[in-house]
Amino acid sequence: MALSLERLGKYDPKDPQKNRLTDLGPRHFWQYFPPVIQNNYGKWAYHDVLEPGVLVHVSETGEKVFTVRCGAARFMTVQHVREICEIADKYCDGYVRFTTRNNIEFLVDSEAKLDALKKDLQGRKFPGGSFKFPIGGTGAGVTNIVHTQGYIHCHTPATDASSMVKSIADALFEEFQGMNLPAKVRVSMACCLNMCGAVHCSDIALLGYHRKPPIIDHEVIDKVCEIPLAIAACPLGAISPDKTPEGGKTVKIKQDRCMFCGNCYTMCQALPLSDKEGDGVTILAGGKISNRISMPKFSKVVVPWLPNNFPRFPEVVENVKKILNAYAQGANKYERLGDWAERIGWEKFFEKTGLEFTEHLIDDYRLAYDTWRTSTQFKYTDAAWNVSKAAGGID
Amino acid sequence: MALFEPKNEQKEIKYAEMRIYSDEELNNYTEEELKNFKIKHDIPDLEELEKGPWPSFVSDAKQGALHRRKLADDRMLIDRDVIEDMLGQLQVSFDDGETHWKHGGIVGVFGYGGGVIGRYSDLPEKYPSIAHFHTVRVNQPASKFYNSDFLRTVCDMWEYRGSGMMNLHGSTGDLVLLGTTTEQLEPIFFELTHELGQDIGGSGSNLRTPSCCIGKARCEFACYDTQDLCYELTQYYQDELHRPAFPYKFKFKFDGCPNGCVASIARSDMSFIGTWRDDIRIDQDAVKGYIAGDFIPNAGAHAGRDWGKFDLQKEVLDLCPSKCMKYEDGVLTIDNAECVRCMHCINTMPRALKPGTDTGVSILLGAKAPILEGAQMATLIVPFMKAEAPYDNIKEFIEKVWEFWMEEGKNRERLGELMQRFGLPKFLEIMELPPAPHMVKTPRENPYVLWKEEDVPGGWTRDIKEYRTRHKR
Ligand code: HEM
Ligand code: HEM
Ligand code: HEM
Ligand code: HEM
Ligand code: SF4
Ligand code: SF4
Ligand code: SF4
Ligand code: SF4
């Protein structure tokens, strides 16, 4: 067995079917479990977070496994992966694991091996000064930010992912390495409404959003797209057939009906949306996945739009900080961000975070009424007085 | 002894036998060189992203770029500058506030309808080495444990035949290899299957690469074998994964318990969440231990702040959503019939409380991201199902759902959307499941029941003359 050095390797373009193996599926997981995991599979009794980023799981057999969790950019070069392997070889018998949220986990079977591993990880830095393997991401804090491709590999983004995530993660580094929040806070990022990362149930979600309707490339649209499919793609029926002055087939778009979802562009490359001034970032907050205490819930839009201020997104960072700080101060132990907002009332959420409440935050899409308040229960905040004044109710 | 049997032979991978690059080649630059290294394009905004404590993808990319520069010409089949050009184009994307990737392209490997995402730069003159920049999704082993032999072999293969850039991992779970040419797609596939015994994942209108939480491998809460079910269904439905025959994408995800570490409830058309139907196991001594302060609550997750002494009443009993726990005379009792298995008490006192032992899965259907009709979370359909190998009951259920979706689903209609279009009552009828209050948060609030003719005695055909004998015009 060896990797091939031939340009076309084991593939024969003259006979593509020759020696083709298909439907193998993934490799089997069991072989990648370190012995301590194999021996104690299904026998774990309890666990403890020894310090931020360091876990011990104790088995009914008395055996223990110690895990050091490290943050990581999900974008990696082979050089970085080889360094991960080197650490795994040195301390972990070659085994390593990645979490759903793109953290790296190094597992050792004794406390004695833990210190050297930790020290080694902490000491590794890139020349620019950033940690290669920051330890953290456990318990009541912020863990790695899951995200999508953005400008590194996708054709539809309304913002970039890796740079925004780096900027936010730098700003929340203390929360990553501490466990000083009332409960865990999941931050997620998707660079367009397709939400490959499905960020819609996160405590804090960052979402790229377009604000200009598609430009129509009349010259090529009939050649590169199935026009009826593009028309059918629009959830708002904003696209209809049209003719160019020359009599060619094209479409027209009722611009004031467009919600900038980009679905037409997904279906038809002759309808691009992206635009420097138009594109930016929406912040949503208060969602969760876990069933703990309260049921899972969607995140809510709390900042309708912020500019794409590359590379550090200062406005986005500032607003995320505002939300996180108000939550850290106000919430009870075990209370997730959305549960806190619901307990104090969203009017208080806006008061405490200092975020501006604008008409864009009131739902006017389908089923909007579900989010309107049909009760006399509310709390007085400045926003309430402003309405009362505007209505002539008070001076 | 392995608890689980692989479906096909698992050739052991030894990096020493597989490797392409020598140690010298792998360590072909010094720290000093790296520090002073500038790529061929100006990237001021990206260099800014080298600062700060969080691992910088730019710094990593630069070390990859330098490493490539110092490899000999015949030690790679993709343009040497691929990383530098990717960074250059990224900087221009920042300047322009717009992406410079074109709307894909239909590329792939013979006989498969997915697993490869086509990508081309729209600035190919300026950045020729990323003119083609296709992505290969490699189906990760369940719950993403690896060994270094495997990863190093992937690295050598990918450095030789690709950009050397990757994602660990993409958001569906695949190990994503970022950026290669069309020519190399088949050779990469042959290396993956022949040498690494490893297939690619899904994309397009087919079953997407399933993923699962760490489960029993290292979590005391796991209620079923998440890896095994994930592996079994991935293998069993290889055809559905590789050959698009669905109206749209379909995702399975597997959470071992209601904590939901892979977020299946938000991200999968069919979400499997571990649960139990007997009683929460209680170790009364350990409960006393928590009260006495011998154990830190919630496994120490709140240790970064002083929240005061642990208060069982306030922190557990009062927060239980069902208020079904009591602590009297030094004994904790749970009215298990009232418990909704939210995990709070178990998370808070993992040494004292454990899920029951008669375990299985809840199955929820229809989650999706907002496109088109808004985001949906998965709806509880099957409250409890046993989940034991070979999982025939689960496969039967899956196939029944697919049958309905493939029959009735429109092009690009996710299961959740179809369920909405048909309505849950109709869906249940098709699935031959009785309706239950468990499937709704509340009963409906409007009385607009679409009664069917057969529901009403005498049917709908009536005679106006006969009516008029009772009511004058
Ligand atoms: C209509 C909805 C969607 C469309 C049109 C769409 C389209 C795309 C496109 C074009 C890419 C390629 C990005 C690249 O160049 O690498 C992509 C990647 C991806 N999508 Fe989606 N997507 C949709 C929804 C979703 C959802 C809901 C999920 C997950 C819950 C998802 C998961 C992924 C993943 C995991 C990738 C791989 C790259 C990554 O991890 O960022 N997609 N999608
Ligand atoms: C030059 C033409 C096109 C290119 C390069 C292209 C490329 C892509 C890519 C790369 C994805 C991401 C797939 C994924 O995440 O798995 C995608 C998604 C998708 N494309 Fe296209 N596409 C093209 C035209 C079309 C057309 C004409 C249709 C429909 C008739 C279409 C339907 C879709 C759909 C339904 C998705 C949704 C995402 C998914 O299911 O993954 N595409 N396209
Ligand atoms: C066919 C449809 C409906 C009929 C026949 C109906 C009939 C009635 C009747 C007879 C009352 C009692 C009035 C009274 O005691 O003074 C009432 C009260 C009320 N209905 Fe309806 N209703 C219908 C639908 C609705 C809907 C859709 C809503 C709200 C969305 C609604 C909201 C109310 C409210 C708020 C009251 C006031 C009394 C209270 O709070 O107890 N009704 N309705
Ligand atoms: C086809 C639809 C409806 C018809 C034919 C209808 C007819 C009537 C009639 C004839 C009355 C007066 C009964 C009486 O006092 O003699 C009445 C009362 C009432 N209806 Fe309806 N109604 C309809 C729908 C609704 C709806 C949708 C609502 C609420 C949203 C509603 C709410 C009420 C209320 C609250 C009263 C009581 C008013 C009062 O007591 O002052 N009705 N309706
Ligand atoms: S979220 Fe949108 S822009 Fe980002 S990778 Fe997915 S499809 Fe592309
Ligand atoms: S962006 Fe969305 S709403 Fe706007 S025209 Fe395209 S499909 Fe319609
Ligand atoms: S979902 Fe439950 S069983 Fe799975 S890793 Fe998370 S807490 Fe453990
Ligand atoms: S699992 Fe949740 S509902 Fe059940 S007893 Fe514990 S806290 Fe209460």
Coordinates of C-alpha atoms in Angstrom, one line a residue, chain B:
Chain B
M1 CA -12.3 -6.9 21.4
A2 CA -14.4 -4.7 19.2
L3 CA -18.0 -4.2 20.3
F4 CA -19.1 -3.3 16.8
E5 CA -18.3 -4.9 13.5
P6 CA -17.3 -2.8 10.5
K7 CA -19.3 -3.4 7.3
N8 CA -16.3 -3.8 5.1
E9 CA -12.6 -4.7 5.7
Q10 CA -10.7 -1.9 7.4
K11 CA -7.2 -2.0 6.1
E12 CA -4.9 -0.6 8.7
I13 CA -3.2 2.5 7.5
K14 CA 0.5 2.9 8.3
Y15 CA 1.7 6.4 7.5
A16 CA 5.3 5.1 7.2
E17 CA 4.2 3.0 4.2
M18 CA 1.9 5.6 2.7
R19 CA 3.9 8.7 3.0
I20 CA 4.9 10.9 0.1
Y21 CA 7.0 13.5 1.8
S22 CA 10.2 12.9 3.8
D23 CA 10.8 14.5 7.2
E24 CA 13.1 17.1 5.7
E25 CA 10.4 18.0 3.2
L26 CA 7.8 18.4 6.0
N27 CA 10.2 20.6 8.0
N28 CA 11.5 22.6 5.1
Y29 CA 11.4 26.1 6.7
T30 CA 12.7 27.7 9.8
E31 CA 10.8 29.7 12.3
E32 CA 12.9 32.7 11.3
E33 CA 11.9 32.3 7.6
L34 CA 8.3 32.0 8.6
K35 CA 8.5 35.1 10.7
N36 CA 9.8 37.2 7.8
F37 CA 7.8 35.5 5.1
K38 CA 5.6 37.7 2.8
I39 CA 3.4 36.1 0.3
K40 CA 3.4 37.4 -3.3
H41 CA 0.3 39.5 -2.9
D42 CA -0.3 42.5 -0.6
I43 CA -2.7 41.4 2.2
P44 CA -2.8 44.2 4.8
D45 CA -6.2 43.3 6.1
L46 CA -5.3 39.6 6.4
E47 CA -2.1 40.5 8.2
E48 CA -4.2 42.4 10.7
L49 CA -6.0 39.1 11.4
E50 CA -2.7 37.5 12.5
K51 CA -2.9 39.5 15.7
G52 CA -5.0 38.6 18.8
P53 CA -5.1 35.4 20.8
W54 CA -7.5 33.2 18.8
P55 CA -5.8 30.9 16.3
S56 CA -5.2 32.9 13.1
F57 CA -6.2 31.1 9.9
V58 CA -4.0 33.6 8.1
S59 CA -0.9 32.7 10.0
D60 CA -1.7 29.0 9.3
A61 CA -2.3 29.7 5.6
K62 CA 1.0 31.5 5.5
Q63 CA 3.0 28.6 6.9
G64 CA 1.2 26.4 4.4
A65 CA 2.2 28.8 1.6
L66 CA 5.9 28.9 2.7
H67 CA 6.0 25.2 3.0
R68 CA 4.7 24.8 -0.6
R69 CA 7.1 27.4 -1.9
K70 CA 10.0 25.3 -0.6
L71 CA 8.9 22.0 -2.0
A72 CA 10.5 20.9 -5.2
D73 CA 8.5 21.3 -8.4
D74 CA 7.7 17.7 -8.9
R75 CA 6.4 17.3 -5.4
M76 CA 3.0 18.6 -6.1
L77 CA 0.5 18.4 -8.9
I78 CA -1.5 21.6 -8.2
D79 CA 0.0 25.0 -8.7
R80 CA 2.5 25.9 -6.0
D81 CA 0.9 29.3 -5.4
V82 CA -2.6 28.1 -4.6
I83 CA -2.6 29.3 -1.0
E84 CA -1.0 32.6 -1.8
D85 CA -3.6 33.2 -4.5
M86 CA -6.4 32.2 -2.2
L87 CA -5.2 34.8 0.3
G88 CA -4.7 37.4 -2.4
Q89 CA -8.3 36.9 -3.7
L90 CA -9.6 37.1 -0.1
Q91 CA -7.9 40.5 0.3
V92 CA -9.5 41.7 -2.9
S93 CA -12.9 40.4 -1.7
F94 CA -12.5 42.5 1.4
D95 CA -11.6 45.5 -0.7
D96 CA -14.6 45.0 -3.0
G97 CA -17.0 43.8 -0.3
E98 CA -18.0 41.0 -2.6
T99 CA -17.0 37.4 -3.1
H100 CA -14.9 36.4 -6.2
W101 CA -16.1 32.9 -6.5
K102 CA -18.2 32.0 -9.4
H103 CA -21.5 30.2 -9.1
G104 CA -20.0 26.7 -9.0
G105 CA -19.9 24.2 -11.8
I106 CA -21.1 20.7 -12.4
V107 CA -18.1 18.6 -11.5
G108 CA -17.8 15.3 -9.6
V109 CA -16.7 11.8 -9.7
F110 CA -18.1 9.2 -12.1
G111 CA -21.3 7.6 -10.9
Y112 CA -21.8 9.9 -7.9
G113 CA -24.1 12.8 -7.8
G114 CA -22.5 14.6 -4.9
G115 CA -19.5 14.9 -2.6
V116 CA -17.7 17.5 -4.8
I117 CA -18.5 21.2 -4.9
G118 CA -17.4 22.9 -8.0
R119 CA -15.8 26.3 -7.6
Y120 CA -14.0 28.7 -10.0
S121 CA -12.5 32.1 -9.4
D122 CA -13.8 35.0 -11.4
L123 CA -10.3 36.6 -11.4
P124 CA -8.5 33.7 -13.0
E125 CA -5.9 36.0 -14.7
K126 CA -4.9 37.5 -11.5
Y127 CA -5.1 34.3 -9.4
P128 CA -4.4 31.6 -11.9
S129 CA -3.7 28.9 -9.4
I130 CA -7.2 29.1 -7.9
A131 CA -8.9 29.2 -11.3
H132 CA -10.3 25.8 -10.4
F133 CA -10.8 25.4 -6.7
H134 CA -13.2 22.5 -6.2
T135 CA -14.0 21.0 -2.8
V136 CA -14.1 17.4 -1.8
R137 CA -16.2 16.3 1.1
V138 CA -14.7 13.3 2.9
N139 CA -17.1 11.3 5.0
Q140 CA -15.8 11.7 8.6
P141 CA -15.7 8.7 10.9
A142 CA -18.6 8.9 13.4
S143 CA -17.9 11.5 16.1
K144 CA -14.6 12.5 14.5
F145 CA -12.0 10.4 16.4
Y146 CA -8.9 9.9 14.2
N147 CA -5.4 8.6 14.5
S148 CA -2.4 10.4 13.2
D149 CA -1.6 7.7 10.6
F150 CA -4.9 8.4 8.9
L151 CA -4.7 12.2 9.1
R152 CA -1.1 12.4 8.0
T153 CA -1.8 10.2 5.0
V154 CA -4.7 12.5 4.1
C155 CA -2.4 15.4 4.5
D156 CA 0.3 14.0 2.1
M157 CA -2.3 13.0 -0.4
W158 CA -4.0 16.4 -0.3
E159 CA -0.8 18.4 -0.4
Y160 CA 0.3 16.4 -3.5
R161 CA -3.0 16.5 -5.3
G162 CA -4.7 19.5 -3.8
S163 CA -4.2 22.9 -2.2
G164 CA -3.2 21.5 1.2
M165 CA -6.0 23.6 2.7
M166 CA -8.9 22.0 4.5
N167 CA -11.7 22.4 7.0
L168 CA -11.9 20.3 10.1
H169 CA -14.8 20.2 9.6
G170 CA -17.6 21.5 7.4
S171 CA -20.8 22.2 9.2
T172 CA -22.5 19.0 8.2
G173 CA -19.6 17.1 9.6
D174 CA -17.4 16.1 6.6
L175 CA -13.7 16.6 6.5
V176 CA -13.6 19.2 3.7
L177 CA -10.7 19.3 1.3
L178 CA -10.7 22.8 -0.1
G179 CA -9.4 23.5 -3.6
T180 CA -8.2 21.3 -6.4
T181 CA -8.5 21.1 -10.1
T182 CA -11.0 19.1 -12.1
E183 CA -8.3 16.8 -13.4
Q184 CA -7.4 15.7 -9.9
L185 CA -10.9 14.8 -8.7
E186 CA -10.9 11.2 -9.9
P187 CA -7.3 10.5 -8.8
I188 CA -8.2 11.9 -5.4
F189 CA -11.2 9.7 -5.2
F190 CA -9.1 6.6 -6.2
E191 CA -6.5 7.4 -3.5
L192 CA -9.3 7.9 -0.9
T193 CA -11.1 4.6 -1.8
H194 CA -8.1 2.4 -2.6
E195 CA -5.5 3.6 -0.1
L196 CA -7.5 5.2 2.7
G197 CA -10.5 2.9 2.5
Q198 CA -12.6 6.0 2.7
D199 CA -15.5 7.3 0.7
I200 CA -16.7 10.9 0.0
G201 CA -19.8 12.4 1.6
G202 CA -23.0 13.8 0.2
S203 CA -24.1 17.0 -1.4
G204 CA -27.0 18.0 -3.7
S205 CA -30.4 16.4 -3.6
N206 CA -29.5 13.3 -1.7
L207 CA -28.8 12.0 1.8
R208 CA -26.1 14.3 3.3
T209 CA -23.3 12.9 5.4
P210 CA -24.9 11.9 8.7
S211 CA -23.2 13.0 12.0
C212 CA -23.5 12.2 15.6
C213 CA -22.4 13.2 19.1
I214 CA -19.7 11.5 21.1
G215 CA -22.2 9.4 22.8
K216 CA -21.2 6.4 24.9
A217 CA -17.6 6.8 23.8
R218 CA -17.2 9.5 26.5
C219 CA -20.5 10.7 27.8
E220 CA -22.4 9.2 30.7
F221 CA -25.7 10.7 29.4
A222 CA -25.8 8.8 26.1
C223 CA -29.0 6.7 25.8
Y224 CA -28.0 4.7 22.7
D225 CA -25.0 4.0 20.5
T226 CA -24.9 7.1 18.5
Q227 CA -21.8 6.2 16.5
D228 CA -23.2 2.8 15.7
L229 CA -26.5 4.0 14.5
C230 CA -24.8 6.8 12.5
Y231 CA -22.4 4.3 10.9
E232 CA -25.0 1.7 10.2
L233 CA -27.4 4.1 8.5
T234 CA -24.6 5.8 6.6
Q235 CA -23.5 2.4 5.2
Y236 CA -27.0 1.1 4.7
Y237 CA -28.0 4.1 2.7
Q238 CA -24.9 4.6 0.6
D239 CA -26.9 4.6 -2.6
E240 CA -29.1 7.4 -1.3
L241 CA -26.0 9.3 -0.2
H242 CA -24.2 9.2 -3.5
R243 CA -27.0 9.1 -6.1
P244 CA -29.5 12.0 -5.9
A245 CA -33.0 10.6 -6.1
F246 CA -34.7 12.9 -3.6
P247 CA -36.6 16.1 -4.1
Y248 CA -33.9 17.9 -2.1
K249 CA -31.3 17.3 0.5
F250 CA -32.0 15.1 3.5
K251 CA -30.1 15.1 6.8
F252 CA -29.9 12.6 9.7
K253 CA -28.3 13.6 12.9
F254 CA -27.9 11.7 16.1
D255 CA -27.9 13.1 19.6
G256 CA -27.4 10.7 22.5
C257 CA -29.6 12.7 24.9
P258 CA -31.9 15.7 25.0
N259 CA -28.8 18.0 25.6
G260 CA -28.4 17.9 21.8
C261 CA -24.7 18.3 21.2
V262 CA -25.0 17.9 17.4
A263 CA -28.0 20.2 17.3
S264 CA -30.1 17.6 15.4
I265 CA -33.3 19.2 16.4
A266 CA -32.4 22.3 14.4
R267 CA -30.3 20.9 11.6
S268 CA -31.8 17.6 10.4
D269 CA -34.8 16.5 8.5
M270 CA -34.8 13.5 10.7
S271 CA -33.5 14.0 14.2
F272 CA -32.7 11.1 16.6
I273 CA -32.5 12.1 20.2
G274 CA -31.7 9.6 22.9
T275 CA -34.2 9.3 25.8
W276 CA -35.5 6.8 28.3
R277 CA -38.9 5.5 29.5
D278 CA -38.1 4.2 33.0
D279 CA -37.0 6.1 36.0
I280 CA -34.0 8.4 36.5
R281 CA -31.5 6.5 38.6
I282 CA -30.7 8.2 41.9
D283 CA -27.7 7.7 44.2
Q284 CA -29.0 9.2 47.4
D285 CA -25.6 9.4 49.0
A286 CA -24.3 11.4 46.1
V287 CA -27.2 13.8 46.4
K288 CA -26.1 14.3 50.0
G289 CA -22.6 14.8 48.8
Y290 CA -23.7 17.7 46.5
I291 CA -25.7 19.3 49.4
A292 CA -22.7 18.9 51.7
G293 CA -20.5 20.6 49.1
D294 CA -18.3 17.5 48.5
F295 CA -19.1 17.6 44.8
I296 CA -19.2 20.7 42.6
P297 CA -22.6 21.1 40.9
N298 CA -22.8 20.8 37.1
A299 CA -19.4 19.1 37.0
G300 CA -17.7 22.4 37.7
A301 CA -19.1 24.2 34.7
H302 CA -19.7 27.4 36.6
A303 CA -16.4 27.5 38.4
G304 CA -15.3 30.8 36.9
R305 CA -17.6 32.8 39.2
D306 CA -18.7 32.6 42.8
W307 CA -22.3 31.7 42.7
G308 CA -22.5 30.9 46.4
K309 CA -23.1 27.6 48.1
F310 CA -25.1 25.0 46.1
D311 CA -28.8 25.2 46.9
L312 CA -30.6 22.0 45.9
Q313 CA -34.0 23.7 46.2
K314 CA -33.2 26.7 44.2
E315 CA -30.8 25.3 41.6
V316 CA -32.5 22.0 40.9
L317 CA -36.0 21.5 42.4
D318 CA -37.3 25.0 41.5
L319 CA -35.8 24.9 38.0
C320 CA -37.2 21.6 37.1
P321 CA -39.8 22.5 34.4
S322 CA -42.2 19.9 35.7
K323 CA -41.7 20.6 39.4
C324 CA -41.7 16.9 39.8
M325 CA -38.9 16.6 42.3
K326 CA -39.0 16.6 46.1
Y327 CA -36.4 16.5 48.8
E328 CA -37.8 15.4 52.1
D329 CA -36.1 13.8 55.1
G330 CA -32.8 13.5 53.3
V331 CA -34.3 11.6 50.4
L332 CA -34.7 12.9 46.8
T333 CA -37.7 11.6 45.0
I334 CA -38.8 12.2 41.4
D335 CA -42.3 11.7 40.1
N336 CA -41.0 10.2 36.9
A337 CA -44.4 10.1 35.2
E338 CA -44.3 13.9 35.3
C339 CA -40.7 14.3 34.3
V340 CA -40.1 15.6 30.7
R341 CA -36.5 14.4 30.7
C342 CA -35.1 17.9 30.2
M343 CA -31.7 16.8 31.6
H344 CA -31.3 19.7 34.0
C345 CA -31.2 17.8 37.2
I346 CA -28.9 15.2 35.7
N347 CA -26.6 17.8 34.2
T348 CA -26.4 19.6 37.6
M349 CA -25.7 16.5 39.6
P350 CA -24.1 14.0 37.3
R351 CA -22.7 11.9 40.1
A352 CA -26.1 11.5 41.7
L353 CA -28.5 11.2 38.8
K354 CA -28.4 9.1 35.7
P355 CA -30.9 8.6 32.8
G356 CA -32.9 5.4 33.1
T357 CA -31.8 2.1 31.6
D358 CA -34.7 1.3 29.3
T359 CA -33.5 3.7 26.6
G360 CA -34.3 4.5 23.0
V361 CA -34.8 7.5 20.7
S362 CA -37.3 10.2 20.2
I363 CA -37.7 10.9 16.4
L364 CA -38.4 14.4 15.3
L365 CA -38.9 15.5 11.7
G366 CA -38.5 18.5 9.5
A367 CA -35.9 20.9 10.7
K368 CA -34.3 23.2 8.1
A369 CA -32.6 26.6 7.7
P370 CA -34.7 29.6 6.6
I371 CA -34.6 29.1 2.9
L372 CA -37.5 29.2 1.8
E373 CA -40.4 29.6 4.1
G374 CA -38.5 30.4 7.3
A375 CA -36.5 28.2 9.6
Q376 CA -38.2 25.2 11.1
M377 CA -37.3 23.1 14.0
A378 CA -38.0 19.4 14.0
T379 CA -41.4 18.3 15.3
L380 CA -41.7 15.4 17.6
I381 CA -43.4 12.5 15.8
V382 CA -42.3 9.3 17.5
P383 CA -42.0 9.8 21.2
F384 CA -40.0 6.6 21.9
M385 CA -38.5 3.9 19.8
K386 CA -36.1 1.2 20.8
A387 CA -32.7 1.7 19.1
E388 CA -30.9 -1.5 18.9
A389 CA -28.8 -3.1 16.2
P390 CA -29.7 -3.9 13.4
Y391 CA -32.2 -1.1 13.8
D392 CA -34.8 -2.6 11.5
N393 CA -37.6 -0.6 13.1
I394 CA -35.8 2.6 12.5
K395 CA -35.0 1.7 8.9
E396 CA -38.6 0.9 8.3
F397 CA -39.7 4.2 9.6
I398 CA -37.1 6.1 7.5
E399 CA -38.2 4.4 4.4
K400 CA -41.8 5.1 5.0
V401 CA -41.0 8.8 5.4
W402 CA -38.9 8.8 2.2
E403 CA -41.6 7.0 0.2
F404 CA -44.0 9.8 1.1
W405 CA -41.5 12.6 0.4
M406 CA -40.3 11.1 -2.9
E407 CA -43.9 10.6 -4.0
E408 CA -45.3 14.0 -3.0
G409 CA -42.3 16.4 -2.5
K410 CA -41.9 19.1 -5.1
N411 CA -38.5 19.9 -6.5
R412 CA -36.5 21.6 -3.7
E413 CA -39.1 20.9 -1.1
R414 CA -37.6 19.8 2.2
L415 CA -39.5 17.3 4.3
G416 CA -40.5 20.0 6.8
E417 CA -42.0 22.1 4.1
L418 CA -43.9 19.2 2.7
M419 CA -45.3 18.4 6.1
Q420 CA -46.5 22.0 6.4
R421 CA -48.0 21.9 2.9
F422 CA -49.9 18.7 3.6
G423 CA -50.6 19.5 7.2
L424 CA -49.5 17.3 10.2
P425 CA -52.9 15.5 10.4
K426 CA -52.6 14.3 6.8
F427 CA -49.0 13.4 7.3
L428 CA -49.8 11.3 10.3
E429 CA -52.6 9.5 8.3
I430 CA -50.1 8.7 5.6
M431 CA -47.6 7.5 8.1
E432 CA -50.3 5.4 9.8
L433 CA -49.6 7.0 13.2
P434 CA -52.3 8.0 15.6
P435 CA -52.3 11.7 16.5
A436 CA -51.1 12.6 20.0
P437 CA -51.0 15.8 22.0
H438 CA -47.2 15.2 22.1
M439 CA -46.9 16.4 18.6
V440 CA -48.2 19.9 19.4
K441 CA -47.4 22.6 21.9
T442 CA -51.1 23.3 22.2
P443 CA -54.2 22.2 20.4
R444 CA -55.1 24.4 17.5
E445 CA -56.5 27.9 18.3
N446 CA -58.8 28.2 15.3
P447 CA -61.7 25.9 14.8
Y448 CA -61.3 25.7 11.1
V449 CA -61.2 21.9 11.0
L450 CA -61.3 20.6 7.4
W451 CA -63.9 18.0 8.2
K452 CA -64.1 15.3 5.6
E453 CA -67.3 14.1 4.1
E454 CA -67.0 10.7 5.7
D455 CA -66.7 12.3 9.2
V456 CA -70.2 13.7 9.0
P457 CA -73.2 11.3 9.3
G458 CA -75.2 11.3 6.1
G459 CA -72.4 12.8 4.0
W460 CA -72.5 16.2 2.1
T461 CA -75.0 15.5 -0.6
R462 CA -78.2 17.2 0.5
D463 CA -81.5 18.0 -1.2
I464 CA -82.4 21.7 -1.2
K465 CA -86.1 20.7 -1.8
E466 CA -86.1 18.6 1.3
Y467 CA -84.4 21.5 3.2
R468 CA -87.1 23.8 2.0
T469 CA -89.8 21.6 3.5
R470 CA -88.4 22.7 6.8
H471 CA -87.3 26.3 6.0
K472 CA -89.3 28.7 3.8
R473 CA -87.4 30.7 1.3

